[in-house]
């Protein structure tokens, strides 16, 4: 499977600031996704990162709060904007080589907001 | 709407023993995929095994195997010869064939392995 590097691995941020999380894959992949995992919960899909166009957001998530970029087939970023303590979560990037292939995940970013 | 249910929040097993984690799902689709993912304390989500609904044969990956009962909508994971490194949170997930965007997740089962 692809090697997925996610940065930073963790961060502690101040309320009202923004943080950009990077996801780098060692080979081209068709699909890239961003998830949130709140403490003790399973995963919630934030959006599908589309190469060269706007991301597709799930219900309850908006571009102003979670802007996403995907400039090519190996890289994507998720920004968590104007952070509040409720945004404290693990954020995970996942990729799939093809439309019908399983998703594989990065190591995740543990984000804490003070 | 599809749902995934894991009825065992916590399980434990003795090292070298066998344990079975339960998962049931609800769908009206006939073509879909089922997955088991493992998330150790390091938090990386690792794909353990996947099953295509159109395949009658149960998937196997080394010590991990599934019991897929399509009519009963059941998809259990059996871990044989349990090792300390198997201790993790295990998530069952579902998606429709042809829709890689939407994985439906269970709430997870925390597995402890006792030496």
JSON list of C-alpha atoms in Angstrom, two decimals, chain B residues 28-77:
[
{"chain": "B", "resi": 28, "resn": "UNK", "atom": "CA", "xyz": [-30.69, -2.74, 1.05]},
{"chain": "B", "resi": 29, "resn": "UNK", "atom": "CA", "xyz": [-27.84, -2.92, -1.45]},
{"chain": "B", "resi": 30, "resn": "UNK", "atom": "CA", "xyz": [-26.63, -6.21, -2.92]},
{"chain": "B", "resi": 31, "resn": "UNK", "atom": "CA", "xyz": [-23.14, -5.12, -3.95]},
{"chain": "B", "resi": 32, "resn": "UNK", "atom": "CA", "xyz": [-20.92, -3.68, -1.29]},
{"chain": "B", "resi": 33, "resn": "UNK", "atom": "CA", "xyz": [-17.65, -4.02, 0.63]},
{"chain": "B", "resi": 34, "resn": "UNK", "atom": "CA", "xyz": [-16.96, -4.67, 4.28]},
{"chain": "B", "resi": 35, "resn": "UNK", "atom": "CA", "xyz": [-13.76, -3.86, 6.14]},
{"chain": "B", "resi": 36, "resn": "UNK", "atom": "CA", "xyz": [-12.08, -4.34, 9.46]},
{"chain": "B", "resi": 37, "resn": "UNK", "atom": "CA", "xyz": [-9.62, -1.64, 10.49]},
{"chain": "B", "resi": 38, "resn": "UNK", "atom": "CA", "xyz": [-7.33, -1.69, 13.50]},
{"chain": "B", "resi": 39, "resn": "UNK", "atom": "CA", "xyz": [-6.29, 1.44, 15.41]},
{"chain": "B", "resi": 40, "resn": "UNK", "atom": "CA", "xyz": [-3.57, 0.88, 18.01]},
{"chain": "B", "resi": 41, "resn": "UNK", "atom": "CA", "xyz": [-2.70, 3.58, 20.56]},
{"chain": "B", "resi": 42, "resn": "UNK", "atom": "CA", "xyz": [-0.34, 5.08, 17.99]},
{"chain": "B", "resi": 43, "resn": "UNK", "atom": "CA", "xyz": [-3.66, 6.09, 16.31]},
{"chain": "B", "resi": 44, "resn": "UNK", "atom": "CA", "xyz": [-2.81, 5.04, 12.75]},
{"chain": "B", "resi": 45, "resn": "UNK", "atom": "CA", "xyz": [-5.82, 3.34, 11.16]},
{"chain": "B", "resi": 46, "resn": "UNK", "atom": "CA", "xyz": [-4.65, 0.09, 9.59]},
{"chain": "B", "resi": 47, "resn": "UNK", "atom": "CA", "xyz": [-6.66, -2.00, 7.14]},
{"chain": "B", "resi": 48, "resn": "UNK", "atom": "CA", "xyz": [-6.83, -5.56, 8.49]},
{"chain": "B", "resi": 49, "resn": "UNK", "atom": "CA", "xyz": [-9.07, -7.31, 6.01]},
{"chain": "B", "resi": 50, "resn": "UNK", "atom": "CA", "xyz": [-11.79, -6.65, 3.43]},
{"chain": "B", "resi": 51, "resn": "UNK", "atom": "CA", "xyz": [-14.63, -8.68, 2.00]},
{"chain": "B", "resi": 52, "resn": "UNK", "atom": "CA", "xyz": [-16.50, -8.19, -1.25]},
{"chain": "B", "resi": 53, "resn": "UNK", "atom": "CA", "xyz": [-20.18, -8.99, -0.84]},
{"chain": "B", "resi": 54, "resn": "UNK", "atom": "CA", "xyz": [-20.35, -10.91, -4.12]},
{"chain": "B", "resi": 55, "resn": "UNK", "atom": "CA", "xyz": [-17.73, -13.37, -2.91]},
{"chain": "B", "resi": 56, "resn": "UNK", "atom": "CA", "xyz": [-19.03, -16.33, -0.95]},
{"chain": "B", "resi": 57, "resn": "UNK", "atom": "CA", "xyz": [-15.60, -17.31, 0.30]},
{"chain": "B", "resi": 58, "resn": "UNK", "atom": "CA", "xyz": [-14.58, -15.72, 3.59]},
{"chain": "B", "resi": 59, "resn": "UNK", "atom": "CA", "xyz": [-11.52, -13.47, 3.40]},
{"chain": "B", "resi": 60, "resn": "UNK", "atom": "CA", "xyz": [-8.37, -14.50, 5.26]},
{"chain": "B", "resi": 61, "resn": "UNK", "atom": "CA", "xyz": [-5.16, -12.61, 6.03]},
{"chain": "B", "resi": 62, "resn": "UNK", "atom": "CA", "xyz": [-2.69, -14.69, 8.02]},
{"chain": "B", "resi": 63, "resn": "UNK", "atom": "CA", "xyz": [-4.11, -14.91, 11.59]},
{"chain": "B", "resi": 64, "resn": "UNK", "atom": "CA", "xyz": [-7.14, -12.79, 10.70]},
{"chain": "B", "resi": 65, "resn": "UNK", "atom": "CA", "xyz": [-10.25, -14.24, 9.10]},
{"chain": "B", "resi": 66, "resn": "UNK", "atom": "CA", "xyz": [-13.85, -13.22, 8.74]},
{"chain": "B", "resi": 67, "resn": "UNK", "atom": "CA", "xyz": [-17.15, -15.03, 8.97]},
{"chain": "B", "resi": 68, "resn": "UNK", "atom": "CA", "xyz": [-19.32, -13.28, 6.39]},
{"chain": "B", "resi": 69, "resn": "UNK", "atom": "CA", "xyz": [-23.00, -14.18, 6.57]},
{"chain": "B", "resi": 70, "resn": "UNK", "atom": "CA", "xyz": [-24.67, -12.12, 3.88]},
{"chain": "B", "resi": 71, "resn": "UNK", "atom": "CA", "xyz": [-28.23, -13.18, 4.59]},
{"chain": "B", "resi": 72, "resn": "UNK", "atom": "CA", "xyz": [-27.81, -12.43, 8.27]},
{"chain": "B", "resi": 73, "resn": "UNK", "atom": "CA", "xyz": [-25.85, -9.23, 7.50]},
{"chain": "B", "resi": 74, "resn": "UNK", "atom": "CA", "xyz": [-23.12, -10.32, 9.84]},
{"chain": "B", "resi": 75, "resn": "UNK", "atom": "CA", "xyz": [-19.38, -9.80, 9.43]},
{"chain": "B", "resi": 76, "resn": "UNK", "atom": "CA", "xyz": [-17.32, -11.04, 12.37]},
{"chain": "B", "resi": 77, "resn": "UNK", "atom": "CA", "xyz": [-13.54, -10.95, 12.69]}
]
